Short mmCIF file of C-alpha atoms and ligand atoms in Angstrom, two decimals:
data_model
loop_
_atom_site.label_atom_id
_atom_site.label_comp_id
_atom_site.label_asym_id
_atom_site.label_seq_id
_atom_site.Cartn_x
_atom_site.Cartn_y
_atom_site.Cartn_z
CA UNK W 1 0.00 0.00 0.00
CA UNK W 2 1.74 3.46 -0.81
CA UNK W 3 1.32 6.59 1.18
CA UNK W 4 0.63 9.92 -0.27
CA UNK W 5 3.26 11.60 -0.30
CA UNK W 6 2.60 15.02 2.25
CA UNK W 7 1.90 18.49 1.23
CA UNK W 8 4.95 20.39 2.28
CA UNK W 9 5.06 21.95 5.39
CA UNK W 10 4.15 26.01 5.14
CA UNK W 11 5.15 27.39 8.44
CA UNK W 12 4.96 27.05 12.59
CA UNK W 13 1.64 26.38 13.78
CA UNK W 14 2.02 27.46 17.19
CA UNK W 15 5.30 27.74 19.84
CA UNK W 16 4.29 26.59 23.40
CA UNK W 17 6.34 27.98 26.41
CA UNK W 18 6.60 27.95 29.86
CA UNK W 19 6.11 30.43 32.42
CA UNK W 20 5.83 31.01 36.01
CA UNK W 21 3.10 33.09 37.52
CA UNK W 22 -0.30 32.97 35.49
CA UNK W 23 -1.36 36.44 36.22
CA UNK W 24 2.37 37.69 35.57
CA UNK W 25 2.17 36.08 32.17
CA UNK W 26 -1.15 36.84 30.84
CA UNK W 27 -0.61 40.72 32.22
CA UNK W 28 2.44 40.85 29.81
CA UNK W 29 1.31 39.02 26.88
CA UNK W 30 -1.73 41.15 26.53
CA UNK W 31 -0.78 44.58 27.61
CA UNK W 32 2.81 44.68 26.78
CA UNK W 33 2.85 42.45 23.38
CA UNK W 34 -1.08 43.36 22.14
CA UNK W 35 -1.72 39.66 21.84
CA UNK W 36 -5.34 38.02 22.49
CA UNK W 37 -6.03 35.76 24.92
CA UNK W 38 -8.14 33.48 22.26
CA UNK W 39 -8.24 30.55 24.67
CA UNK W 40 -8.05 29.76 28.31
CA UNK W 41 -8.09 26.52 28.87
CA UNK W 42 -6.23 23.69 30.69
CA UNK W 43 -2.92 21.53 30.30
CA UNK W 44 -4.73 18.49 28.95
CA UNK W 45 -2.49 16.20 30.01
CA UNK W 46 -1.87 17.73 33.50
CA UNK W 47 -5.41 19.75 34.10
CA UNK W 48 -4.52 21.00 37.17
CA UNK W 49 -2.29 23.21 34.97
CA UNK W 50 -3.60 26.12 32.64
CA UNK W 51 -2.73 26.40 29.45
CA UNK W 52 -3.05 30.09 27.89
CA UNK W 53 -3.03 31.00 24.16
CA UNK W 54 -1.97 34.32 22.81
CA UNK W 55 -2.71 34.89 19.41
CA UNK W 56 -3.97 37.36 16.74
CA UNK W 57 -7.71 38.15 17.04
CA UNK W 58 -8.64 34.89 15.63
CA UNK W 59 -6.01 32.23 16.46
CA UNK W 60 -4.34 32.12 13.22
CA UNK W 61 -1.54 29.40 12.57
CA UNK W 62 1.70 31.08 12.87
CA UNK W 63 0.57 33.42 15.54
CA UNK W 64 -0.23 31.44 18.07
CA UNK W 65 2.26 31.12 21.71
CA UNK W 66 0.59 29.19 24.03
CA UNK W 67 2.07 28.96 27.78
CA UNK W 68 2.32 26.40 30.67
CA UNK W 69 2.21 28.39 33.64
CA UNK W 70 3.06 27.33 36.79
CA UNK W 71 3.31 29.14 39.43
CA UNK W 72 6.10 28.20 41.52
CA UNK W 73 8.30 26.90 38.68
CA UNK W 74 11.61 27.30 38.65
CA UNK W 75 13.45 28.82 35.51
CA UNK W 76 15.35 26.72 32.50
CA UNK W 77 18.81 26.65 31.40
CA UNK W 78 19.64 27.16 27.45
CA UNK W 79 20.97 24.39 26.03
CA UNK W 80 20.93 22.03 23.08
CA UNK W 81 18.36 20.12 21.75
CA UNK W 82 15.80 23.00 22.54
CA UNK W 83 14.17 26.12 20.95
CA UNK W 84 15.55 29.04 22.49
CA UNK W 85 13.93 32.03 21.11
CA UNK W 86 10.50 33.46 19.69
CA UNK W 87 10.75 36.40 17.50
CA UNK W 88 7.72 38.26 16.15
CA UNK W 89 7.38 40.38 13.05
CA UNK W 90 6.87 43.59 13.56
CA UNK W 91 7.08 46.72 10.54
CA UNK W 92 10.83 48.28 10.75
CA UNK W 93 9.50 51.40 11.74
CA UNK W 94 8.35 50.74 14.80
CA UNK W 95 11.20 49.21 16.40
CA UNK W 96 11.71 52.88 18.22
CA UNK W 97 8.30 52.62 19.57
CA UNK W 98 8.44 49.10 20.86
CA UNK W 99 11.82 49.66 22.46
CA UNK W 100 9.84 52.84 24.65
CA UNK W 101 7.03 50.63 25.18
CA UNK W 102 8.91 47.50 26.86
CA UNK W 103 10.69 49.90 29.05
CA UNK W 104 7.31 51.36 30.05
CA UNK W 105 6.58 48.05 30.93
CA UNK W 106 9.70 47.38 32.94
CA UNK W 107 11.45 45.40 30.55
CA UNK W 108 14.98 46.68 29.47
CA UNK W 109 15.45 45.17 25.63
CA UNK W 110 19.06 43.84 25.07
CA UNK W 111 20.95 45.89 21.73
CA UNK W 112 19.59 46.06 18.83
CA UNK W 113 20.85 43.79 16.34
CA UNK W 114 21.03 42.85 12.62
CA UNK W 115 20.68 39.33 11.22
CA UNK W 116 19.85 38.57 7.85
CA UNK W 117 19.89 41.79 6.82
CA UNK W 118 16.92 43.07 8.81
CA UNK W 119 16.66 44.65 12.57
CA UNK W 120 16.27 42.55 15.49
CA UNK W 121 15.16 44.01 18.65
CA UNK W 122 16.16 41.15 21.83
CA UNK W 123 14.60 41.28 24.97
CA UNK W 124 13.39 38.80 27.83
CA UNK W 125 9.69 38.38 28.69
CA UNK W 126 9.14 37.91 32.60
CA UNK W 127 10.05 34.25 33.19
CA UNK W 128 13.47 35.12 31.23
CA UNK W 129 11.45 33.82 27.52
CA UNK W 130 14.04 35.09 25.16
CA UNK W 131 11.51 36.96 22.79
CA UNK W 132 12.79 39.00 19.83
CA UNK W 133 10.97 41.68 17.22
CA UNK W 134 12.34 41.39 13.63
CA UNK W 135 11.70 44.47 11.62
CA UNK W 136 10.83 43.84 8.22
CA UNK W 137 9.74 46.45 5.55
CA UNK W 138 6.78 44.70 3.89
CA UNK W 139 5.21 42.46 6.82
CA UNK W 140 2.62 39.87 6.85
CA UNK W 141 -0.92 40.87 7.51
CA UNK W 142 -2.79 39.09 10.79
CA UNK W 143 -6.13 39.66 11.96
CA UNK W 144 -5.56 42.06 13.84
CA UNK W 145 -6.81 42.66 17.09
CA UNK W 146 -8.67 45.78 16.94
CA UNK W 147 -9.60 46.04 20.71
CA UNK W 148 -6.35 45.33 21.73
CA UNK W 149 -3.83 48.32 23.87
CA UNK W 150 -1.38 47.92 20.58
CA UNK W 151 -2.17 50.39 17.30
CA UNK W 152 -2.23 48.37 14.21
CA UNK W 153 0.52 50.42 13.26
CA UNK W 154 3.15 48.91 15.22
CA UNK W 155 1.32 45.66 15.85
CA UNK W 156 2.94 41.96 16.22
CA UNK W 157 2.48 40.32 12.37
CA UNK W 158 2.70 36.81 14.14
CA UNK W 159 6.23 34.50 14.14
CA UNK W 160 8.86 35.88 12.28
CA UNK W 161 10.76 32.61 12.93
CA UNK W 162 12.74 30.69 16.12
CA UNK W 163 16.03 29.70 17.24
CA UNK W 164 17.31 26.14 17.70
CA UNK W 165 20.13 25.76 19.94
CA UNK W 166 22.01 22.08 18.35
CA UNK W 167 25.02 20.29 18.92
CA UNK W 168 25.32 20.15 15.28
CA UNK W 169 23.52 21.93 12.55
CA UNK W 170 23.74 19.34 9.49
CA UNK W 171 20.81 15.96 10.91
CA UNK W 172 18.35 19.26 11.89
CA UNK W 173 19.07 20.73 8.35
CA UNK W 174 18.50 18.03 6.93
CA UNK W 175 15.41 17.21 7.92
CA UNK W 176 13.96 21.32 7.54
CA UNK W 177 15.43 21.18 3.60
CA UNK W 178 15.14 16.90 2.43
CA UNK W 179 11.57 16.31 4.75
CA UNK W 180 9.94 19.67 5.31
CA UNK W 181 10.56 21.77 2.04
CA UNK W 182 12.44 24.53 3.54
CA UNK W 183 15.34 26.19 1.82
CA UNK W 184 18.06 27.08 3.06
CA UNK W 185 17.92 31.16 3.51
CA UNK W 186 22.07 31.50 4.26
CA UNK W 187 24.58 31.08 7.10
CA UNK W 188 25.75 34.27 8.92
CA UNK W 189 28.65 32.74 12.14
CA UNK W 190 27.16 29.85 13.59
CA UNK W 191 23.35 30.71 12.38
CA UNK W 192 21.93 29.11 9.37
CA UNK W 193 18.37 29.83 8.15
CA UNK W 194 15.78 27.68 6.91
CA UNK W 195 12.10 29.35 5.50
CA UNK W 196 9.40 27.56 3.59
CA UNK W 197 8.39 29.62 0.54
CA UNK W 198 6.01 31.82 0.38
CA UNK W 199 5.07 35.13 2.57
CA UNK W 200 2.48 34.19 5.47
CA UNK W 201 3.57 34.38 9.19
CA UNK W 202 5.65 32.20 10.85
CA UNK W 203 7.73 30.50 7.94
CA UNK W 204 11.68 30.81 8.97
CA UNK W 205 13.52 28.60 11.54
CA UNK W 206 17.19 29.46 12.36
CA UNK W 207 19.49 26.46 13.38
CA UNK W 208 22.63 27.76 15.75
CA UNK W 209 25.34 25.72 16.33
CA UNK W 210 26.60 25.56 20.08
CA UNK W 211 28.71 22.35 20.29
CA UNK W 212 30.13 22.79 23.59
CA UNK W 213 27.15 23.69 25.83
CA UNK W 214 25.88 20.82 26.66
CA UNK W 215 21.81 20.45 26.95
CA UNK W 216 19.56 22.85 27.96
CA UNK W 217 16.87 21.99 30.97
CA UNK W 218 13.56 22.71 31.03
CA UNK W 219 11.77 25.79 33.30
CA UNK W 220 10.24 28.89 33.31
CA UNK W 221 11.39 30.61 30.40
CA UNK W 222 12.13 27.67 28.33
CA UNK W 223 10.66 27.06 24.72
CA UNK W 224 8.77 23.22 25.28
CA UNK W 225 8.05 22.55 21.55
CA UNK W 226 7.70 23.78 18.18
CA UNK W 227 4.43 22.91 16.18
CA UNK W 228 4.55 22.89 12.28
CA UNK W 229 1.22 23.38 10.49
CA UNK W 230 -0.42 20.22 8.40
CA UNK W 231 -3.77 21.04 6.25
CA UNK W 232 -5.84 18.57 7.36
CA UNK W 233 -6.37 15.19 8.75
CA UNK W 234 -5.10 13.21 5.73
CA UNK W 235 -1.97 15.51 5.21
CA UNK W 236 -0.91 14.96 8.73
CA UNK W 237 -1.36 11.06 8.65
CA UNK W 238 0.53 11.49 5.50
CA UNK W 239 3.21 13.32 7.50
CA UNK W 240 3.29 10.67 10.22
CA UNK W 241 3.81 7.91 7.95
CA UNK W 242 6.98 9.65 5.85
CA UNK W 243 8.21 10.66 9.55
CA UNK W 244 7.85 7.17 10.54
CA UNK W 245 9.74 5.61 7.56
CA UNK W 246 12.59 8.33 7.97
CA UNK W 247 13.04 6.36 11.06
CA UNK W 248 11.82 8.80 13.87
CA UNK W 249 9.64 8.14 16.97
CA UNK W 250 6.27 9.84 16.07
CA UNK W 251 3.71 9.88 18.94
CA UNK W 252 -0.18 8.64 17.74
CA UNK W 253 -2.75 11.66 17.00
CA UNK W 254 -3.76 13.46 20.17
CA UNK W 255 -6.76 15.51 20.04
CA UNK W 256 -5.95 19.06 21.43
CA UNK W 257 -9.78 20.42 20.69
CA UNK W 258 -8.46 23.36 18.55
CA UNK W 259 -6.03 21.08 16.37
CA UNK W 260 -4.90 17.31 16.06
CA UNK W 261 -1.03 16.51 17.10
CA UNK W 262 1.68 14.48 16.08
CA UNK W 263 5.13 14.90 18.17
CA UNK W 264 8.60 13.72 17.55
CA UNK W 265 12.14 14.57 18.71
CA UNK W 266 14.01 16.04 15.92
CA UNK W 267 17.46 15.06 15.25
CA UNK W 268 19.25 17.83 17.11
CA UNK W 269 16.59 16.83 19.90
CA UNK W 270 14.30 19.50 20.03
CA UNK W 271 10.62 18.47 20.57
CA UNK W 272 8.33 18.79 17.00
CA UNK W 273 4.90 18.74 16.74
CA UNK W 274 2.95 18.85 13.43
CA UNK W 275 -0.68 20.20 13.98
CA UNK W 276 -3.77 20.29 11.73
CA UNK W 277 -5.08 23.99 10.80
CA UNK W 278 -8.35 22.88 11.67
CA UNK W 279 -10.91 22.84 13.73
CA UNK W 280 -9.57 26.27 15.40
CA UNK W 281 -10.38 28.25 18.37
CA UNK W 282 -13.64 28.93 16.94
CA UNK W 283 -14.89 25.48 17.61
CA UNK W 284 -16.20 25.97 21.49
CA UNK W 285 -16.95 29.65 21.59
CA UNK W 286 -17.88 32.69 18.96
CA UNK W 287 -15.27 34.99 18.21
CA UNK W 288 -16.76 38.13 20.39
CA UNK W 289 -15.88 35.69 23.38
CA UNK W 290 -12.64 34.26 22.86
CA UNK W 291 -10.31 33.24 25.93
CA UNK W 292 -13.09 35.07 28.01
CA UNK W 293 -13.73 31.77 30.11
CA UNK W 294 -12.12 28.97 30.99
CA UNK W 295 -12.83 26.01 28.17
CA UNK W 296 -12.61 21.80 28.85
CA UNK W 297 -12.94 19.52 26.32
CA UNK W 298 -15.62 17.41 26.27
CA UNK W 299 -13.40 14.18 28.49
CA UNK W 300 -12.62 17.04 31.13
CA UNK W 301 -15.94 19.09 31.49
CA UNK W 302 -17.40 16.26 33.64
CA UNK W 303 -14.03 16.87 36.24
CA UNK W 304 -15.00 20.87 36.05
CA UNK W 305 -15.29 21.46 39.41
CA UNK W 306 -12.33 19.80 40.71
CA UNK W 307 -10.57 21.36 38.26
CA UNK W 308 -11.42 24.96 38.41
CA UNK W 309 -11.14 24.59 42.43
CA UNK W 310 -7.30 23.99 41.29
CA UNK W 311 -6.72 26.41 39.49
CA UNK W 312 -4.98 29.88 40.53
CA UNK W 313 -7.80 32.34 40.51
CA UNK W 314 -6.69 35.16 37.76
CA UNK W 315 -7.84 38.18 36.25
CA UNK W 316 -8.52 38.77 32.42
CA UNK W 317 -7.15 42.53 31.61
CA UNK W 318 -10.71 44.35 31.17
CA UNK W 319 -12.83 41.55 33.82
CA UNK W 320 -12.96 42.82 37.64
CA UNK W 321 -11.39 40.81 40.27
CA UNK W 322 -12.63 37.44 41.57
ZN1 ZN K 1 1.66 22.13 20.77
#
C-alpha cells in the first residue's frame, strides 16, 4: 500500500512555552505584546495546569504562543536540543516605539541587532522567555486585534521565525530542507536559516550551532516545543507515515480540541509537533468571546469542578477581580 506523499510543510503552527506566575504572564502578553487571549483553557495532560493562548484576534496558525504556567516553577537553562527564542514580526518602523514601550513596561530590551539583513530588537519576557521583534519592511498581515492596547501600526504580524540551539547543525538541516521543504535562507557565524516559501507568518527557523554547551533543561522561560502546520487530517497522517519511515519516533494523534497533534524529537533533539489547521479556536466559543472563560474539552468538562477549584484564581485585563 503506498502513502501519499505530504503536502509540504508552510510554516509554525504554534510555539508553546513555559512560564511562572499565570497572572504575571497573561498581564504581559496582553498589555505589553497586544496579543489576544483566544483561549483559556487547561494543560490536557496535566489539568490541574492552565494552558493560555496568545494569538492574533482569531487564532491564526503562525501566531499562536501558548504557555504552561506554573506558578512556583523554577526557571530553564539554554541548552541544546531545545528552541531558544521566539521572534515576532513587527514593521521596521516601529522598532523605536516598541523599544519605549517595553521599558514602560519594565522590561529593558538587550541591543539592537542585525541578522539577515533586517533589525532585530532582543529582549526577555518575565520568566526570562528570550523573545525577539524582527523588523521587516513589507510584513505579513494578521487579523488584527482591533480592541487590543497595541495600534495596528506597530502591531505583532505573528512569528517571524525561532532559534534552535544544536550540537550540530547538518541531521536538523537536513530534515527542515530533504523532509519539510524549507530552503536554506544562508549562514551568517554559527546561524543558518531555513524558510518555507512563500510570505504568510511564521515561515523561517534558524538552526545555531553551540557544540560545547551541553543540553539545555527545562523551566520557566524555556521554549517546550515547536508545532509545524499540516492542512488537514489526511496531510498529517501522511506526514506521520513519511516521519515514521525516515526512522523517527512519532507519537499517535492526540486531540488538542483546537487542532490534532503528532510529536517527535528532531534530530538535534528539540521536541516537533505537526498540527492540523483545523478545527480552530472557533470550535467551542464565537469569536466576540474568545479566551473570556475557561474552556474543557468534552473528556474534562465532567471533572470541572475539581478542576477549576485547582486552578490559581486570575484576572482577564478588562474583567474585575474574583
Ligand atoms: Zn503544541
Amino acid at each position: 500500500m503506498s502513502t501519499p506523499e505530504p503536502n509540504p510543510i508552510s510554516g509554525i503552527h504554534h510555539i508553546t512555552a513555559m512560564a511562572g506566575d499565570p497572572q504575571r504572564n497573561l498581564d504581559f502578553y496582553i498589555q505589553c505584546l497586544g496579543q489576544r487571549l483566544v483561549k483559556t483553557t487547561v494543560n490536557f495532560d496535566d489539568p490541574g495546569t492552565y494552558h493560555f493562548y496568545f494569538a492574533d484576534a482569531t487564532g491564526s496558525p503562525g501566531t499562536v504562543l501558548t504557555f504552561f504556567p506554573w506558578p512556583h516553577a523554577r526557571r530553564g537553562r539554554a541548552g541544546t536540543g531545545e528552541a531558544n527564542a521566539v521572534a515576532y514580526t513587527v514593521p521596521s518602523a516601529s522598532l523605536d516605539a516598541w523599544e519605549e514601550r517595553l521599558r514602560d513596561f519594565g522590561i529593558t530590551p538587550g541591543e539592537r541587532q542585525t541578522r539577515f539583513g533586517e533589525p532585530v530588537l532582543p529582549f526577555q519576557d518575565p520568566d526570562g522567555l528570550r523573545v525577539e521583534l524582527a523588523g521587516v519592511d513589507d510584513p505579513p498581515t494578521v487579523d488584527h486585534w482591533q480592541a487590543g492596547p497595541v495600534p495596528e501600526s506597530m502591531a505583532l504580524r505573528g512569528f517571524h521565525s525561532t532559534t534552535l540551539l544544536v550540537a550540530a547543525t547538518g541531521p536538523s538541516a537536513a530534515l527542515l530542507a530533504d523532509y519539510f521543504g524549507f530552503e536554506e535562507v544562508g549562514s551568517e557565524g554559527s546561524r543558518t536559516r531555513f524558510a518555507a516559501p512563500g510570505s504568510g507568518a511564521g515561515r523561517a527557523v534558524d538552526l545555531v550551532q553551540v557544540p560545547n554547551q551541553g543540553r539545555g533543561h527545562l523551566g520557566a522561560g524555556s521554549i517546550h516545543h515547536i508545532a509545524f502546520r499540516a492542512r488537514d487530517d489526511a496531510d498529517q497522517r501522511a506526514w506521520q507515515a513519511r516521519l515514521l519511515a525516515a526512522g523517527l519516533n512519532v507519537t499517535d494523534v492526540r486531540d488538542r480540541q483546537y487542532f490534532h497533534s503528532i510529536y517527535f524529537r528532531e534530530p538535534g533533539g528539540v521536541l516537533y509537533e505537526i498540527a492540523t489547521d483545523g478545527p480552530g479556536f472557533l470550535t467551542d466559543e464565537p469569536a466576540a468571546a474568545l479566551g473570556t472563560s475557561l474552556k474543557l474539552p468534552p473528556w474534562l468538562e465532567p471533572r470541572r469542578a475539581e478542576i477549576e477549584a485547582r486552578l490559581p484564581a486570575i484576572t482577564r485585563p478588562g474583567e474585575a477581580a474574583a
